[in-house]
Coordinates of C-alpha atoms in Angstrom, one line a residue:
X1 CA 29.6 101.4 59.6
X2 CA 31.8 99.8 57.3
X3 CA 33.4 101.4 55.0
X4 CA 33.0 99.6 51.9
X5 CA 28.8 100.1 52.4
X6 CA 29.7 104.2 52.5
X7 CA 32.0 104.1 49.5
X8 CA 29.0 102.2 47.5
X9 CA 26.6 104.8 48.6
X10 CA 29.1 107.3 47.8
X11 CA 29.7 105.5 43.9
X12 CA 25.5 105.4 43.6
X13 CA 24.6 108.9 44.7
X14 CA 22.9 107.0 47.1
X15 CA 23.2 110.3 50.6
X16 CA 23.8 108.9 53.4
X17 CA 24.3 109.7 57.2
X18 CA 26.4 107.7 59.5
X19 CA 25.4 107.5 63.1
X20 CA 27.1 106.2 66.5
X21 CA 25.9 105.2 69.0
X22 CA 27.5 103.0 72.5
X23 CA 24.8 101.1 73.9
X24 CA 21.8 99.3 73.3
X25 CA 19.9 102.4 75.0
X26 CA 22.0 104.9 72.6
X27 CA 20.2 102.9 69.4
X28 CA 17.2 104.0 69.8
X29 CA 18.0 108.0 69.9
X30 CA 20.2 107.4 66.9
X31 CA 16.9 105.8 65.1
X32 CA 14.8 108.8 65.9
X33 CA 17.1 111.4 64.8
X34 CA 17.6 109.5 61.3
X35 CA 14.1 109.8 61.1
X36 CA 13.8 113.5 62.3
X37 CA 16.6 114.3 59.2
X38 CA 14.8 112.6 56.8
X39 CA 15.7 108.9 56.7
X40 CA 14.0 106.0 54.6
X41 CA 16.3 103.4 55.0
X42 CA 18.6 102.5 57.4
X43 CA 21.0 99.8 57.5
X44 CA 22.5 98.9 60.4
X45 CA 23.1 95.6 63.1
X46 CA 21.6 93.7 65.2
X47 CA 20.8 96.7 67.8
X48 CA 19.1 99.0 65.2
X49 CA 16.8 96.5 63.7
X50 CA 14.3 95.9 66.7
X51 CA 14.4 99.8 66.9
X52 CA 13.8 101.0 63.7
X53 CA 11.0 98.6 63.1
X54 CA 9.1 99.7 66.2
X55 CA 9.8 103.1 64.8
X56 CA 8.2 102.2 60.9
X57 CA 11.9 102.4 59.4
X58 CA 12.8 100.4 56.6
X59 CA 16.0 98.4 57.5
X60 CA 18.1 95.6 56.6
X61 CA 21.1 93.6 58.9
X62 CA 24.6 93.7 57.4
X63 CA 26.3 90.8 59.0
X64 CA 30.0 91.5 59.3
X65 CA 32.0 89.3 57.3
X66 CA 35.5 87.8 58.3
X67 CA 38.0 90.0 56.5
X68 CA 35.7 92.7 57.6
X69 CA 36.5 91.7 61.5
X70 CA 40.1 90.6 60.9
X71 CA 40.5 94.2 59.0
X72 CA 38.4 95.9 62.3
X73 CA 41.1 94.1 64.5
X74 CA 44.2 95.1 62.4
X75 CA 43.4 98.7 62.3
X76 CA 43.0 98.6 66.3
X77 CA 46.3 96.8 66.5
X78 CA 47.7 99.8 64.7
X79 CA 46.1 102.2 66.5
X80 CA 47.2 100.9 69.9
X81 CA 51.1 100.5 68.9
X82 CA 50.7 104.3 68.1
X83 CA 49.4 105.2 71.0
X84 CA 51.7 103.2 72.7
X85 CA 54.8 105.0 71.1
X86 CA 53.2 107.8 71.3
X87 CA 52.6 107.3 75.3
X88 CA 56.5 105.8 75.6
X89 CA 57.4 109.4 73.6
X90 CA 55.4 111.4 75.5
X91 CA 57.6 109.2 78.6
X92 CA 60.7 110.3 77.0
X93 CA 59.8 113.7 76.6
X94 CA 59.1 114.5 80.2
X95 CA 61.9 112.9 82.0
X96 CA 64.2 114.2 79.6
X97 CA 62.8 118.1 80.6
X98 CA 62.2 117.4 84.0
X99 CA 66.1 115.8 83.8
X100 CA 66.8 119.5 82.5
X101 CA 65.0 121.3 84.6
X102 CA 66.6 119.4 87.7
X103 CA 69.8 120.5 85.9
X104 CA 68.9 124.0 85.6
X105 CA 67.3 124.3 88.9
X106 CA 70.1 122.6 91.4
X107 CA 73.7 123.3 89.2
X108 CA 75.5 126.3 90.8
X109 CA 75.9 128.4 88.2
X110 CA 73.1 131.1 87.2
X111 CA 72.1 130.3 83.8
X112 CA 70.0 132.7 81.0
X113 CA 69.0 131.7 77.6
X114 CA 67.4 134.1 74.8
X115 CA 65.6 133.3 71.7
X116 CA 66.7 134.3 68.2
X117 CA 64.4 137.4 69.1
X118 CA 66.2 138.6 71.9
X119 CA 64.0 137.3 74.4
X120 CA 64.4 135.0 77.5
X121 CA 62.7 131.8 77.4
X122 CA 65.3 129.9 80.6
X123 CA 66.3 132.0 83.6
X124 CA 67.2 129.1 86.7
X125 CA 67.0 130.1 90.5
X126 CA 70.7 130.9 90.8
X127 CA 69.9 133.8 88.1
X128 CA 66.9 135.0 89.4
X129 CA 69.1 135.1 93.2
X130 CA 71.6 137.1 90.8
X131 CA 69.4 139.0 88.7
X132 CA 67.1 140.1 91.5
X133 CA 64.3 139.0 89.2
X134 CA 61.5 136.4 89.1
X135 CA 61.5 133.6 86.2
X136 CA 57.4 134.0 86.0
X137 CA 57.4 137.9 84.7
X138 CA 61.0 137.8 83.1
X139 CA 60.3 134.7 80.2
X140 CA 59.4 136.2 77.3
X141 CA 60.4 139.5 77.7
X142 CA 63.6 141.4 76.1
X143 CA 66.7 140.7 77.3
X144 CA 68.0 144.2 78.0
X145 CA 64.7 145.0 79.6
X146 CA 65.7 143.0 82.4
X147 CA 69.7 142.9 82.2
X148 CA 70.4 146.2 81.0
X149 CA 74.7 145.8 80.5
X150 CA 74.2 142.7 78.8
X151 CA 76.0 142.1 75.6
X152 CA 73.9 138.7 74.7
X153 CA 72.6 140.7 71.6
X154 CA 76.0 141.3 70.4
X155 CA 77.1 137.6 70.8
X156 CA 73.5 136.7 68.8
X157 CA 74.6 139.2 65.9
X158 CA 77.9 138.1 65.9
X159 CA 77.6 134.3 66.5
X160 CA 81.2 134.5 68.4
X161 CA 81.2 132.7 72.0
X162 CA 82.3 135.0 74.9
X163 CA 84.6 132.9 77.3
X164 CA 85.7 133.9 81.4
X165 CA 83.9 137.8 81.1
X166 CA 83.7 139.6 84.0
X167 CA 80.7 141.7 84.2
X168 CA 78.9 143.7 87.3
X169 CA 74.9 142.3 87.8
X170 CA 73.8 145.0 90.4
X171 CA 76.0 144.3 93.8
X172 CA 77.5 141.0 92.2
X173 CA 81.5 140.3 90.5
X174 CA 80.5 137.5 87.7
X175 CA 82.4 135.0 85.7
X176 CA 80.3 135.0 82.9
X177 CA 80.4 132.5 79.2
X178 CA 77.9 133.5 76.2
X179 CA 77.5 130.9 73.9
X180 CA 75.5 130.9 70.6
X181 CA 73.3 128.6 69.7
X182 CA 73.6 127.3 66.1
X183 CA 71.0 125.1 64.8
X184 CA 71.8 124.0 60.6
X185 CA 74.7 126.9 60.8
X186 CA 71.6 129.3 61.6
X187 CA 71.9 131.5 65.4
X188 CA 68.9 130.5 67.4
X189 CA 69.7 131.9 70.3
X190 CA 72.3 132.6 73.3
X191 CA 72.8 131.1 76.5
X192 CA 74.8 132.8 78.8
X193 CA 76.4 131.4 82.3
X194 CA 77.2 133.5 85.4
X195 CA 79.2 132.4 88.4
X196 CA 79.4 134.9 91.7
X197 CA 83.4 135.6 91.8
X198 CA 83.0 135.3 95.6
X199 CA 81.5 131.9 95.6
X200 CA 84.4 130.6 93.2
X201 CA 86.7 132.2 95.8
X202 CA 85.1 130.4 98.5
X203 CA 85.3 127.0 96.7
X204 CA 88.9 127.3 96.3
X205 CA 89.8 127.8 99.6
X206 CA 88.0 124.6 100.6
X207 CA 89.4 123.1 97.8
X208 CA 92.8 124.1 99.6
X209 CA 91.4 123.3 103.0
X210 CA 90.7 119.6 101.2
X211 CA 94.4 119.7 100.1
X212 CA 95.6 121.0 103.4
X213 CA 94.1 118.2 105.5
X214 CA 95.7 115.9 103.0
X215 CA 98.8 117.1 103.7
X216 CA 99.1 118.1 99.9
X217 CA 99.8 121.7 100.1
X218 CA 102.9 123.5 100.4
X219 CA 102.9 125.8 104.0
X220 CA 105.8 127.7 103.5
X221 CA 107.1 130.6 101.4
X222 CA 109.9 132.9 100.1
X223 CA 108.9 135.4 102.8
X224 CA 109.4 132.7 106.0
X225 CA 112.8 132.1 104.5
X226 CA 114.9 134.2 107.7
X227 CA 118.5 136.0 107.3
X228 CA 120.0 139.0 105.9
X229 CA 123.5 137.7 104.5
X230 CA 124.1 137.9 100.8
X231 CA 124.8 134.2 100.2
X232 CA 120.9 133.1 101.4
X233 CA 120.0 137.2 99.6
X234 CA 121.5 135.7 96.1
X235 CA 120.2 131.9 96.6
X236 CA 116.7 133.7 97.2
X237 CA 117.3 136.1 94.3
X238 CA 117.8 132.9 92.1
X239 CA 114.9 130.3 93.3
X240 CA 112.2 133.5 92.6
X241 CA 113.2 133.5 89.2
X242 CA 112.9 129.5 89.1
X243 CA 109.7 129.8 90.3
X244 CA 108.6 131.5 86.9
X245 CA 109.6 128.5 85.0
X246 CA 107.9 124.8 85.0
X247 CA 111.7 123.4 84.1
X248 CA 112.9 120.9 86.8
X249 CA 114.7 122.2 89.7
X250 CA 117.7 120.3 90.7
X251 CA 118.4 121.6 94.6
X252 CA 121.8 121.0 96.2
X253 CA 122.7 121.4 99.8
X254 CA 124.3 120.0 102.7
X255 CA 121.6 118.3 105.4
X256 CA 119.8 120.9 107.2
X257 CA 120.0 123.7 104.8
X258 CA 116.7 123.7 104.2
X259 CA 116.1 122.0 100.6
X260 CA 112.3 121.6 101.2
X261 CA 111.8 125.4 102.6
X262 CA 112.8 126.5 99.3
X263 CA 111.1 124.1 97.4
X264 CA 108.0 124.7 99.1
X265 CA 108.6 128.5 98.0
X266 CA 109.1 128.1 94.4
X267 CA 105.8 126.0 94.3
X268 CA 104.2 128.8 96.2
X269 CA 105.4 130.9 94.4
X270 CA 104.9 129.5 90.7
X271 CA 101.4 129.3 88.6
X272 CA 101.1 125.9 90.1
X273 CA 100.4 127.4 93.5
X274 CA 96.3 126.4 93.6
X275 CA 97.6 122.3 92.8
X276 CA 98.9 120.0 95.2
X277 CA 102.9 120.0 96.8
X278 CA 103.3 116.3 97.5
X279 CA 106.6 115.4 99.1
X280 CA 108.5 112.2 99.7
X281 CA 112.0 110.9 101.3
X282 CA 113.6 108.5 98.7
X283 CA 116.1 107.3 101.4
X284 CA 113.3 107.1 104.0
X285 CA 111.2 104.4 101.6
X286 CA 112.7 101.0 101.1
X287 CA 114.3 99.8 97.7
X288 CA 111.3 97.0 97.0
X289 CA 108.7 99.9 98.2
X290 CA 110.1 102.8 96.1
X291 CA 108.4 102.4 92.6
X292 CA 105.1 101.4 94.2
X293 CA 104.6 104.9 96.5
X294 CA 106.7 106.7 93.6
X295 CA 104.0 105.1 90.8
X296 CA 101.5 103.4 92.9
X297 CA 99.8 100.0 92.3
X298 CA 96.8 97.6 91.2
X299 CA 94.7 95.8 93.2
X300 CA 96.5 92.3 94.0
X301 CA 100.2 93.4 92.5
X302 CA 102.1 91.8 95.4
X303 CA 101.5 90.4 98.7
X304 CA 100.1 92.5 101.0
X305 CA 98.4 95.3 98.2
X306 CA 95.1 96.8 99.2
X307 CA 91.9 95.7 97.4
X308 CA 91.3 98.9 95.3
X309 CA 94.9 99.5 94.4
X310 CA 96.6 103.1 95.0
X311 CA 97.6 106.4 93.9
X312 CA 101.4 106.9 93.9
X313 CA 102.5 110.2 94.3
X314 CA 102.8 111.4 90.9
X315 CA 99.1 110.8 90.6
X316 CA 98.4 112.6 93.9
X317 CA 101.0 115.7 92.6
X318 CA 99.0 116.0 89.6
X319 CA 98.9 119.7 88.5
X320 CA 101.1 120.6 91.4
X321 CA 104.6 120.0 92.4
X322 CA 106.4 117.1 93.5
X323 CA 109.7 117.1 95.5
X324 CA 111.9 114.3 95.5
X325 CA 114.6 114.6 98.8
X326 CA 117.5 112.3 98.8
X327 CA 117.2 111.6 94.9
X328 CA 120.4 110.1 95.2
X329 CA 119.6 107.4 96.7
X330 CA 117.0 106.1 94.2
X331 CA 118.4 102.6 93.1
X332 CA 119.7 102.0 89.5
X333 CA 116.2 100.1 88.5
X334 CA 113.9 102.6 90.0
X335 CA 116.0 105.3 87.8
X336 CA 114.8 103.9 84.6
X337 CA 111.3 104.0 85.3
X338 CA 111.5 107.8 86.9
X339 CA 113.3 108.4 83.4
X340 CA 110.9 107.2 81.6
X341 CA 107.8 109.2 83.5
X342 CA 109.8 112.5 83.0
X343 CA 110.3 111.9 79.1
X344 CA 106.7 110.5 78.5
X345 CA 104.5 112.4 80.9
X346 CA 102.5 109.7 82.1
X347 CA 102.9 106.7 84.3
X348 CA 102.2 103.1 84.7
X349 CA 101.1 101.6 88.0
X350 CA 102.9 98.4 89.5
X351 CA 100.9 95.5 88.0
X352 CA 98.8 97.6 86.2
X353 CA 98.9 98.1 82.2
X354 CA 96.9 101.9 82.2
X355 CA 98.7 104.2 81.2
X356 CA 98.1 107.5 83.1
X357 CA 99.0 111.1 81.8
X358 CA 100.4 113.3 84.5
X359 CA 101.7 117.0 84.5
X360 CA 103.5 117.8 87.5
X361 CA 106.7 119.2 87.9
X362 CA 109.9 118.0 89.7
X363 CA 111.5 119.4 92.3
X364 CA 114.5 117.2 93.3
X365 CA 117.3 117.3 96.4
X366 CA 120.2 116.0 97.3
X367 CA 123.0 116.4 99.6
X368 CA 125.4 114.2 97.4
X369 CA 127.6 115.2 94.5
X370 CA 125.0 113.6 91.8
X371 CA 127.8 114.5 89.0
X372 CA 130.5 112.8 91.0
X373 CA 127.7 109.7 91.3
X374 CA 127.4 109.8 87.8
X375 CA 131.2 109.1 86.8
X376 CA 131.1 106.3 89.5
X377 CA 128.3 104.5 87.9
X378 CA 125.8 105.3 91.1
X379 CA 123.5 107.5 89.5
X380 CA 122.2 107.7 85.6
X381 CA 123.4 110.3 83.6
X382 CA 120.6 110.8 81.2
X383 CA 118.9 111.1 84.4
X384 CA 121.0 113.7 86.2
X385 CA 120.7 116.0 83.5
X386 CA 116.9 115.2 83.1
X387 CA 116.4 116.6 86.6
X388 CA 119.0 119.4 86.5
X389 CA 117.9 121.8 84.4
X390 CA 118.0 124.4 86.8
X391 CA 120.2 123.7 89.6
X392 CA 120.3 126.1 93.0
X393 CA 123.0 125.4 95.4
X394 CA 122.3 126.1 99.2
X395 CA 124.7 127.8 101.3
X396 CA 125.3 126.0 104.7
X397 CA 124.9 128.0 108.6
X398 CA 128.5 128.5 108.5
X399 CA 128.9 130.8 105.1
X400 CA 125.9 132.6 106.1
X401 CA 127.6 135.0 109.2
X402 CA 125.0 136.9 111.4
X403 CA 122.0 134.9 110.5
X404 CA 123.5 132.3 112.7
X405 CA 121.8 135.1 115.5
X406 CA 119.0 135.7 113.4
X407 CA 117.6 131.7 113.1
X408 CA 118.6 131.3 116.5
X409 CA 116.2 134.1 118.3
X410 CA 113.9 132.7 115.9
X411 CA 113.6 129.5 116.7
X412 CA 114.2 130.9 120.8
X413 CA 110.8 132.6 120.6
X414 CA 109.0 129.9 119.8
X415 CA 109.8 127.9 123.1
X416 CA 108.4 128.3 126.4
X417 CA 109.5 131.4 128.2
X418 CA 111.4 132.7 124.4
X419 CA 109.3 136.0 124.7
X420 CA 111.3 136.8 127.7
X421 CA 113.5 139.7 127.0
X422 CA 115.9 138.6 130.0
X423 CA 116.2 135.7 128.6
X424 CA 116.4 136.3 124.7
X425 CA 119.8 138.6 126.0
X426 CA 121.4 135.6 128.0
X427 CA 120.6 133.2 124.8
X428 CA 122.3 135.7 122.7
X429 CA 125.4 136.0 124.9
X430 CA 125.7 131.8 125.4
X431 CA 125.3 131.6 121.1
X432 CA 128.6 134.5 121.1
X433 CA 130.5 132.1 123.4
X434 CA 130.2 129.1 121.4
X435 CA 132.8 130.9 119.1
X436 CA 133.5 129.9 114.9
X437 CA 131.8 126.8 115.2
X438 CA 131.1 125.3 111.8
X439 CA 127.3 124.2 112.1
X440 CA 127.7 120.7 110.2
X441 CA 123.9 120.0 111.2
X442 CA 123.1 123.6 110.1
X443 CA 119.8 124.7 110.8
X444 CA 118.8 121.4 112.5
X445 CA 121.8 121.1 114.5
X446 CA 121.3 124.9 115.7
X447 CA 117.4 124.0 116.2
X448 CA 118.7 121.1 118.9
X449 CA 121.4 123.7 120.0
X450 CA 118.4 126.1 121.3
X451 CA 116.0 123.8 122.6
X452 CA 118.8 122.7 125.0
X453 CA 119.7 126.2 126.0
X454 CA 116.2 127.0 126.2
X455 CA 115.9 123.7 128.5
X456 CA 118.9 124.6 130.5
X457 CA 118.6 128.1 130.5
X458 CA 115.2 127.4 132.3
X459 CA 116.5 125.2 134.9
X460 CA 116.8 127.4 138.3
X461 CA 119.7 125.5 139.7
X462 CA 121.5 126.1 136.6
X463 CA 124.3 129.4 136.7
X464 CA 125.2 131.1 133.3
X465 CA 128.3 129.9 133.8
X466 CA 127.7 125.8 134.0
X467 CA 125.0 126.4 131.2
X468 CA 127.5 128.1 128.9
X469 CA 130.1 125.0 129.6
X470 CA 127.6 122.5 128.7
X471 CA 126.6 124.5 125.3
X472 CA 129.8 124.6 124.5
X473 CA 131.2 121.0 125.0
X474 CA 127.7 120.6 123.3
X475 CA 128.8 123.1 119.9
X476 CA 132.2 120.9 119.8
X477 CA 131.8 118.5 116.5
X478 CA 131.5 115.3 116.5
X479 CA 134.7 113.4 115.2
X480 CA 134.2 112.2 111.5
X481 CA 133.6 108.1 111.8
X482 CA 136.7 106.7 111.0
X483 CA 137.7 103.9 108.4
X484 CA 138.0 101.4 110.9
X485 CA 134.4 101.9 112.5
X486 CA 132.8 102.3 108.6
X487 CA 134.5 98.8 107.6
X488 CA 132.9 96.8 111.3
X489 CA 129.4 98.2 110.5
X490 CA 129.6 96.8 106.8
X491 CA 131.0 93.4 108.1
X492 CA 128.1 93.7 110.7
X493 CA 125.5 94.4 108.5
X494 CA 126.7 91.9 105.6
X495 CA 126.7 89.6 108.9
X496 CA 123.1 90.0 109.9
X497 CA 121.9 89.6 105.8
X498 CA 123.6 86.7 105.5
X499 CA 122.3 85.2 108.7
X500 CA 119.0 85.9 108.4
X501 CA 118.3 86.1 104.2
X502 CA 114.1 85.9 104.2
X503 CA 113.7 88.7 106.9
X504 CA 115.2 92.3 106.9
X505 CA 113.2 93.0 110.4
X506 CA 115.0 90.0 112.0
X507 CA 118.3 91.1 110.4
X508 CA 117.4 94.7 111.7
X509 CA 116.6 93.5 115.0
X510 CA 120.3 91.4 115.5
X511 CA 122.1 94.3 114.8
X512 CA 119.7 96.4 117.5
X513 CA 118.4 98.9 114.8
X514 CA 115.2 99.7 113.2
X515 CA 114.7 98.5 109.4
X516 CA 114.8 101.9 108.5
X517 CA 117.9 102.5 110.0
X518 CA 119.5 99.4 108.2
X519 CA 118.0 100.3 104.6
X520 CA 119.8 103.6 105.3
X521 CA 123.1 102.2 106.2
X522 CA 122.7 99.7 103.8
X523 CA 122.5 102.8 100.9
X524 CA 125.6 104.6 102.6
X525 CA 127.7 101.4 102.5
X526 CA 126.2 100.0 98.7
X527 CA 125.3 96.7 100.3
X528 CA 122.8 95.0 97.8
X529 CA 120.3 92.7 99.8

């Protein structure tokens, strides 16, 4: 009925009753029932009239007028673009708590939340496994009824988060973080996270496996470091105590001497033992390649870069350690940029313009004299002392006395037939004979010198006697390359560059060497391409 016919009634102290009825069928109940209350007029539509004149009720049609209809329509509209947002609310509402329950169901870590009363209202799957409880009969109840060590009250009363706790849940080492809930500076609540110690274990060491498959972790420590002589005593003495600082380690040794041993230690060995030991060979990397596997690159940088770009290795030592062997042979222009990362902390990639923050720390090696470098205009000197901040010199084979014996059986035992004690004696008696030899390979040229004993040694026709000959012709040093034969491979090699200027593998290839080879000889001699 409208409503301007009820607010007349209302204004004339006319009483009236409003009925509603759905179908043509409906009417005639709704006729009746004004009659059974009372009724001696009714006004009503086209419907009631045939009704309530059967019926002997007095009744007149109101016609609905246009602004009645257009006002009937209106007010629909309304109501159907609130039930509409009300419907696309409703929407929201649901995917957003079945988004959290997903979240609370699947994460990892057990979580608990209490009420400003004390008592849980979320307890996810991982916490009931935890707990030893069900969600069902613990909501709603107080907290210390079903956790009874907890200290969520305390953090509630207090409003002061709780950060890495451990706490014991029956048979279970947690991790656990209680954090208020504030709502308008007012504590609502807690919610508390728990995370099995065993299961964060676990994760680590397939973190490491990860790392490990990568090649990114370091294998060695200070305990697989072998002798008993005080020079390699001291020089372990002093890279332990490295270890406990994140300053750069500048480490100095002849070849062989094992400069990545130790640095693999002092990363093992530091608080940056869980992140990645990434190591690269600056003289093994060519001078156009060196800043791109150094930084990395962009997609489409230069000829012959992958589609997605690539990490360089400062990105991949990020968090960890990275260990730069043969730093003296970094050219002047790659020097700048390596400056500039170890000021700034952060990188740019080859062709790239995002900057990228890195924390690793250096670990450089060398088997030059970088000072002497330095004053001959080789190496930078703002970079030198960048890098040696803490400088540890190796002692070569020949200072070290008995541990000459000591590496040697060593690396025996680890070849076929080593275990042998037979044989273990007869290797001992071949290493007296070869006398004060000076070891200029050090522990790579003794590793060669025992494979060949070992080889020889286990040759049946061979007698003690030819195999000790042959070791020690073999321990007899190789004559230092004279002037003469230094000043034909430079006129060689400046030979093959000039003859063949838009190809280093064809230059490579005339002289009968690998590229490789030439870059390296190319270093030694200073010989710009």
């Amino acid at each position: 009925m409208s409503s301007d016919i009820l607010q007349m009634c209302e204004m004339l102290e006319v009483q009236t009753k409003n009925y509603i009825f759905k179908s043509f069928a409906d009417c005639r109940g709704c006729v009746e029932r004004a009659l059974k209350d009372g009724a001696v007029f009714s006004v009503g539509g086209a419907w009631t009239d045939p009704w309530a004149k059967r019926l002997g009720l007095p009744h007149v049609i109101v016609e609905n007028s246009v602004e009645t209809i257009l006002n009937a329509l209106e007010s629909a509209t309304q109501l159907r673009r609130v039930q509409v947002e009300e419907a696309e609310k409703q929407c929201l509402f649901k995917t957003q708590s079945e988004m959290y329950q997903a979240v609370l169901d699947f994460t990892h870590d057990a979580i608990l939340a209490i009420d400003e009363n004390g008592r849980i209202q979320v307890l996810n799957p991982p916490a009931e496994r935890i707990m030893g409880c069900r969600a069902a009969d613990s909501v709603g109840q107080p907290v210390e009824a079903v956790l009874p060590n907890t200290l969520l009250p305390d953090v509630l009363e207090s409003g002061e988060k709780q950060l890495d706790q451990i706490m014991q849940i029956h048979q279970t080492l947690c991790n656990t973080n209680r954090i208020p809930i504030l709502v308008d500076g007012q504590r609502r609540g807690v919610v508390a996270t728990f995370q099995d110690v065993k299961q964060l274990q676990n994760s680590e060491q397939k973190i490491r496996l990860k790392l490990h498959e990568k090649g990114l972790v370091a294998k060695y420590a200070f305990n697989d470091i072998l002798g008993d002589s005080p020079a390699i005593r001291s020089t372990i003495q002093i890279a332990r105590s490295y270890a406990a600082s994140r300053a750069s380690v500048l480490i100095l040794g002849e070849t062989g001497t094992g400069k990545e041993l130790f640095a693999q230690s002092i990363h093992n060995a530091s608080d940056r033992r869980d992140g990645p030991f990434v190591a690269i060979n600056c003289a093994a990397v060519s001078n156009s390649l060196l800043e791109s596997e150094l930084f990395g690159y962009e997609a489409g940088s230069f000829t012959g870069a992958s589609r997605g770009g690539r990490e360089g290795v400062f990105e991949l030592a990020h968090g960890g350690t990275l260990f730069l062997d043969e730093i003296g042979e970094i050219p002047r222009e790659t020097q700048v940029e390596l400056l500039r990362v170890l000021q700034e902390k952060e990188i740019r990639r080859v062709g790239g313009s995002r900057v990228i923050p890195v924390d690793v720390r250096i670990i450089a090696a060398t088997n030059k004299d970088l000072l002497q470098e330095t004053v001959e205009g080789r190496f930078r000197e703002d970079l030198y002392y960048r890098l040696d901040v803490l400088d540890l010199k190796l002692p070569p084979l020949r200072e070290r006395g008995d541990d000459v014996k000591i590496l040697g059986l060593h690396l025996f035992r680890q070849l076929p037939g080593g275990k042998d004690p037979i044989m273990q004696s007869q290797f001992l008696y071949l290493l007296e004979q070869v006398g004060p030899y000076q070891w200029y390979g050090n522990i790579r040229e003794l590793q060669n010198f025992v494979e060949r004993a070992n080889i020889l040694m286990r040759n049946a026709g061979a007698s003690s006697v030819t195999v000790s000959d042959i070791l020690r012709r073999r321990a007899e040093p190789a004559p230092e390359p004279c002037q003469e034969t230094e000043s034909r491979d430079r006129r060689a090699i400046e030979a093959a560059l000039h003859n063949h200027p838009g190809s280093m593998a064809d230059a490579a290839r005339s002289l009968g060497c690998s590229r490789q080879t030439l870059w390296r000889k190319m270093k030694k001699y200073g010989i710009q391409r």
